[in-house]
Short mmCIF file of C-alpha atoms in Angstrom, two decimals:
data_model
loop_
_atom_site.label_atom_id
_atom_site.label_comp_id
_atom_site.label_asym_id
_atom_site.label_seq_id
_atom_site.Cartn_x
_atom_site.Cartn_y
_atom_site.Cartn_z
CA MET P 221 0.26 -0.07 14.05
CA GLN P 222 0.06 -0.55 10.29
CA LYS P 223 -3.18 -2.55 10.73
CA PHE P 224 -4.58 0.27 12.85
CA LEU P 225 -4.11 2.56 9.87
CA ILE P 226 -5.41 0.17 7.25
CA SER P 227 -8.11 -2.00 8.66
CA LEU P 228 -10.55 -2.78 5.48
CA SER P 229 -20.15 2.56 -1.21
CA CYS P 230 -22.02 3.80 -3.21
CA LEU P 231 -20.78 5.09 -6.57
CA PHE P 232 -23.60 7.32 -7.74
CA LEU P 233 -24.70 10.67 -6.36
CA PHE P 234 -27.55 10.82 -3.86
CA ASN P 235 -29.36 13.70 -2.25
CA GLY P 236 -27.31 14.62 0.81
CA LEU P 237 -27.65 16.85 3.83
CA CYS P 238 -24.21 17.78 5.10
CA PHE P 239 -21.79 17.63 2.19
CA ALA P 240 -21.38 19.78 -0.86
CA ASN P 241 -22.36 18.54 -4.32
CA GLU P 242 -25.53 16.78 -3.08
CA ILE P 243 -23.66 13.69 -1.87
CA ASN P 244 -25.02 11.42 0.86
CA PRO P 245 -22.40 11.18 3.64
CA ILE P 246 -23.59 7.67 4.54
CA HIS P 247 -22.14 6.29 1.33
CA ILE P 248 -18.88 8.17 1.80
CA ASN P 249 -18.60 6.77 5.32
CA ASN P 250 -19.31 3.25 4.04
CA SER P 251 -16.30 3.45 1.76
CA TYR P 252 -14.05 4.36 4.71
CA ASN P 253 -15.54 1.59 6.86
CA ILE P 254 -14.84 -0.91 4.10
CA PHE P 255 -11.31 0.11 3.18
CA SER P 256 -10.04 2.08 6.19
CA ASP P 257 -11.40 3.13 9.61
CA PRO P 258 -13.99 5.61 10.95
CA GLU P 259 -11.18 7.76 12.40
CA PHE P 260 -10.35 8.97 8.90
CA MET P 261 -13.84 9.84 7.64
CA PRO P 262 -14.55 13.46 6.69
CA THR P 263 -16.73 15.34 9.17
CA GLU P 264 -18.27 18.20 7.18
CA LYS P 265 -16.36 18.58 3.92
CA ILE P 266 -15.06 16.09 1.35
CA ILE P 267 -11.39 15.27 1.89
CA LYS P 268 -9.19 14.92 -1.18
CA LYS P 269 -5.99 13.78 0.51
CA GLN P 270 -4.84 13.11 4.04
CA ILE P 271 -1.35 12.36 5.29
CA ILE P 272 -1.11 10.60 8.67
CA THR P 273 2.32 10.54 10.29
CA THR P 274 2.52 8.13 13.21
CA TYR P 275 5.14 7.90 15.93
CA ALA P 276 4.93 4.65 17.91
CA GLN P 277 7.12 3.25 20.67
CA ASP P 278 7.68 -0.02 18.85
CA ASN P 279 8.86 1.60 15.60
CA ASP P 280 12.33 2.96 14.85
CA GLY P 281 10.95 6.00 13.05
CA PRO P 282 7.70 7.61 11.92
CA LEU P 283 5.22 5.75 9.72
CA LYS P 284 3.50 7.71 6.97
CA THR P 285 0.17 6.75 5.42
CA ILE P 286 -1.49 8.74 2.63
CA TYR P 287 -5.19 8.40 1.86
CA HIS P 288 -6.82 9.67 -1.34
CA ALA P 289 -10.52 10.11 -2.07
CA ASN P 290 -12.22 10.95 -5.35
CA GLU P 291 -14.34 14.03 -6.03
CA GLN P 292 -17.47 12.24 -4.79
CA GLY P 293 -15.70 11.67 -1.46
CA PHE P 294 -15.24 7.92 -1.72
CA PHE P 295 -12.08 6.30 -0.38
CA GLU P 296 -9.90 5.53 -3.40
CA LYS P 297 -6.30 4.84 -2.44
CA ALA P 298 -3.94 4.19 0.48
CA ILE P 299 -0.17 4.56 0.17
CA THR P 300 1.62 3.13 3.20
CA SER P 301 5.11 2.77 4.62
CA ASP P 302 4.98 -0.90 3.58
CA ALA P 303 4.03 -0.99 -0.12
CA GLN P 304 2.40 -4.42 0.10
CA TYR P 305 -0.39 -2.85 2.17
CA ASN P 306 -1.22 -0.19 -0.43
CA ILE P 307 -4.86 -0.13 -1.52
CA ASP P 308 -6.07 1.03 -4.93
CA VAL P 309 -9.82 1.07 -5.62
CA ASP P 310 -11.00 1.61 -9.20
CA TYR P 311 -14.73 2.33 -9.13
CA SER P 312 -14.98 2.49 -12.92
CA VAL P 313 -14.22 -1.24 -13.31
CA HIS P 314 -15.13 -2.37 -9.76
CA SER P 315 -11.60 -3.54 -8.93
CA ILE P 316 -9.30 -3.46 -5.89
CA LYS P 317 -5.54 -3.94 -5.73
CA TYR P 318 -4.28 -5.04 -2.32
CA LEU P 319 -1.44 -7.28 -1.06
CA ASN P 320 -0.30 -7.75 -4.66
CA LYS P 321 -3.70 -9.22 -5.52
CA LYS P 322 -6.40 -8.07 -7.93
CA LEU P 323 -9.89 -8.32 -6.47
CA TRP P 324 -13.34 -7.36 -7.73
CA PHE P 325 -16.42 -6.05 -5.97
CA LYS P 326 -20.14 -6.53 -6.62
CA LEU P 327 -22.94 -4.03 -6.02
CA ASN P 328 -26.56 -4.30 -4.95
CA GLU P 329 -29.47 -2.24 -6.28
CA GLN P 330 -28.59 0.60 -3.91
CA GLN P 331 -25.05 0.59 -5.37
CA ASN P 332 -23.51 -0.56 -2.09
CA ILE P 333 -20.63 -3.04 -2.22
CA THR P 334 -22.02 -6.38 -1.05
CA SER P 335 -19.15 -8.73 -1.80
CA ILE P 336 -15.53 -8.85 -2.94
CA VAL P 337 -14.25 -11.77 -5.00
CA ASP P 338 -10.90 -12.98 -6.30
CA ASP P 339 -9.93 -13.86 -9.87
CA LYS P 340 -11.62 -17.25 -9.48
CA GLN P 341 -14.86 -15.52 -8.39
CA GLN P 342 -14.44 -16.93 -4.91
CA ASN P 343 -15.93 -14.70 -2.24
CA VAL P 344 -13.25 -13.15 0.02
CA SER P 345 -15.42 -10.53 1.73
CA SER P 346 -19.13 -9.97 2.33
CA LEU P 347 -20.80 -6.80 3.55
CA ILE P 348 -24.19 -6.23 5.20
CA TYR P 349 -26.11 -2.93 5.53
CA ASN P 350 -28.99 -1.74 7.68
CA GLN P 351 -32.21 -0.19 6.37
CA SER P 352 -30.56 3.24 6.31
CA GLY P 353 -27.85 1.94 4.01
CA GLN P 354 -25.10 2.02 6.67
CA LEU P 355 -22.52 -0.75 6.73
CA ILE P 356 -23.13 -2.87 9.83
CA GLU P 357 -21.08 -6.00 9.18
CA LYS P 358 -17.94 -6.88 7.24
CA ASN P 359 -16.78 -10.49 6.93
CA THR P 360 -13.35 -11.14 5.44
CA ASP P 361 -11.11 -14.03 4.47
CA ASP P 362 -8.16 -13.59 6.81
CA ALA P 363 -5.78 -15.36 4.42
CA VAL P 364 -6.50 -12.72 1.77
CA TRP P 365 -6.90 -9.52 3.81
CA GLN P 366 -4.72 -10.20 6.87
CA GLN P 367 -7.45 -8.35 8.75
CA PRO P 368 -10.33 -9.20 11.14
CA LEU P 369 -12.48 -12.14 10.15
CA LYS P 370 -15.59 -10.22 11.23
CA ARG P 371 -16.26 -6.59 12.09
CA ARG P 372 -19.60 -5.09 13.18
CA TYR P 373 -20.55 -1.41 13.46
CA GLU P 374 -23.21 0.31 15.56
CA TYR P 375 -24.46 3.86 14.91
CA ALA P 376 -26.09 6.79 16.70
CA ASN P 377 -26.92 10.08 15.00
CA ASN P 378 -25.33 8.76 11.80
CA LYS P 379 -21.98 8.30 13.57
CA VAL P 380 -20.13 5.09 14.32
CA VAL P 381 -20.30 4.71 18.11
CA ARG P 382 -19.16 1.13 18.56
CA TYR P 383 -17.53 -1.73 16.74
CA THR P 384 -16.61 -5.32 17.50
CA GLU P 385 -14.04 -7.26 15.55
CA CYS P 386 -13.07 -10.92 15.80
CA TRP P 387 -10.12 -13.03 14.73
CA ASP P 388 -9.57 -16.74 15.24
CA ASP P 389 -8.03 -16.09 18.65
CA GLY P 390 -10.51 -13.62 20.15
CA CYS P 391 -12.49 -10.39 19.82
CA SER P 392 -12.14 -6.72 20.68
CA LEU P 393 -14.59 -3.88 21.30
CA GLY P 394 -14.06 -0.25 20.33
CA GLU P 395 -16.14 2.80 21.29
CA TYR P 396 -16.18 6.24 19.64
CA SER P 397 -16.99 9.53 21.40
CA TYR P 398 -17.90 12.87 19.80
CA ASN P 399 -18.33 16.40 21.06
CA PRO P 400 -21.74 18.17 20.71
CA ALA P 401 -20.75 19.38 17.23
CA GLY P 402 -20.23 15.77 16.09
CA TRP P 403 -16.43 15.95 15.96
CA LEU P 404 -14.51 12.79 16.87
CA ILE P 405 -12.66 13.25 20.17
CA LYS P 406 -11.99 9.78 21.63
CA VAL P 407 -11.69 6.11 20.71
CA LYS P 408 -11.09 3.36 23.24
CA SER P 409 -10.73 -0.38 22.76
CA LYS P 410 -10.44 -3.55 24.80
CA SER P 411 -10.50 -7.33 24.44
CA ILE P 412 -13.85 -9.07 24.98
CA ASP P 413 -15.31 -12.56 24.97
CA ASP P 414 -15.95 -13.85 21.44
CA ASP P 415 -19.72 -14.18 21.87
CA VAL P 416 -20.67 -11.34 19.51
CA ASN P 417 -22.05 -13.76 16.94
CA ASN P 418 -25.28 -14.21 18.89
CA SER P 419 -25.68 -10.89 20.74
CA GLN P 420 -25.31 -7.18 20.28
CA SER P 421 -21.92 -5.80 21.30
CA LYS P 422 -23.64 -3.45 23.74
CA ASN P 423 -24.07 -6.46 26.03
CA ASN P 424 -20.33 -6.42 26.52
CA GLN P 425 -20.16 -2.83 27.74
CA THR P 426 -18.64 -1.96 31.09
CA ASP P 427 -18.49 1.21 33.13
CA ASN P 428 -14.97 0.38 34.29
CA SER P 429 -12.88 2.64 32.05
CA ASN P 430 -9.68 1.04 33.35
CA SER P 431 -10.59 -2.17 31.51
CA TYR P 432 -9.82 -0.58 28.13
CA ASN P 433 -6.46 -1.59 26.65
CA ILE P 434 -5.97 1.56 24.60
CA LYS P 435 -7.51 5.04 24.79
CA CYS P 436 -6.93 7.47 21.92
CA THR P 437 -7.66 11.20 22.00
CA PHE P 438 -8.19 13.35 18.89
CA ALA P 439 -7.67 17.11 19.03
CA LYS P 440 -6.69 20.31 17.22
CA HIS P 441 -9.75 20.12 14.95
CA ASN P 442 -9.82 22.43 11.95
CA GLN P 443 -12.71 24.59 10.75
CA HIS P 444 -14.31 21.56 9.05
CA GLY P 445 -14.39 19.51 12.26
CA ASP P 446 -11.57 17.14 11.29
CA TRP P 447 -8.88 16.31 13.85
CA THR P 448 -5.25 17.04 12.99
CA TYR P 449 -3.48 15.61 16.06
CA GLY P 450 -3.98 12.59 18.29
CA TYR P 451 -2.33 10.25 20.76
CA CYS P 452 -3.01 6.90 22.42
CA ILE P 453 -2.25 5.86 25.99
CA THR P 454 -2.00 2.48 27.69
CA PRO P 455 -3.90 1.52 30.89
CA ASP P 456 -0.89 2.61 32.98
CA GLY P 457 -0.97 6.09 31.43
CA VAL P 458 1.95 5.74 29.03
CA THR P 459 1.60 7.51 25.67
CA ASN P 460 2.65 4.83 23.19
CA THR P 461 1.48 6.41 19.94
CA THR P 462 1.25 9.97 18.61
CA PHE P 463 -0.06 10.94 15.19
CA TYR P 464 -0.42 14.03 13.03
CA ARG P 465 -2.91 14.47 10.18
CA LYS P 466 -2.48 16.87 7.27
CA LEU P 467 -5.61 17.43 5.16
CA GLU P 468 -6.38 18.67 1.66
CA TYR P 469 -9.97 19.21 0.50
CA TRP P 470 -11.77 19.18 -2.83
#
């Protein structure tokens, strides 16, 4: 469950459409896709702090994860129940602290993070963007990140609608659903064949909803369109995870 909460941007201000302070939401979302997950992106207003309390069947007690973002909206810090998984991003010096390691990131001309390197300047993560500047692929060194070796995102209406992620032992597909206002309401995931390297993940879609391993529902949205409560169920209808989200805005 900890990896669900922490699965791993532009730094300057751009002309935006939906957020205050003339900030482009694409670059805010990129920072969450790099260092967290789409579930925790802001919907309409920049989030300063969010506290996610998770109750899972396989844990003795609740897990608490705290996310911080800076005034520009970019993901900046994660404080977790297991301190080794804390993340601290310092945009002023292009550094990342994670798993007791100090890492560094490089930027392209559009000020998007394109690679992350270790102290020896060895690449431990590479990132690819589409023409709109949205993150579409993240490749990571599993020995460093303890996270997926490859993750790909697909978008519709500037929202993440699908991802595939692969480890050494297989791949999974996740799909995101939104209501007409663009608020996140469902995420479902399942295992798939590991052939995503040479085809779009949409080729792996199925209409059989029972094939999904986990279905998560997000509800009790606030006035800014952000969910504050959610739960996940297994294929046999058992609720195995419940989570609550407390939000503070800039």
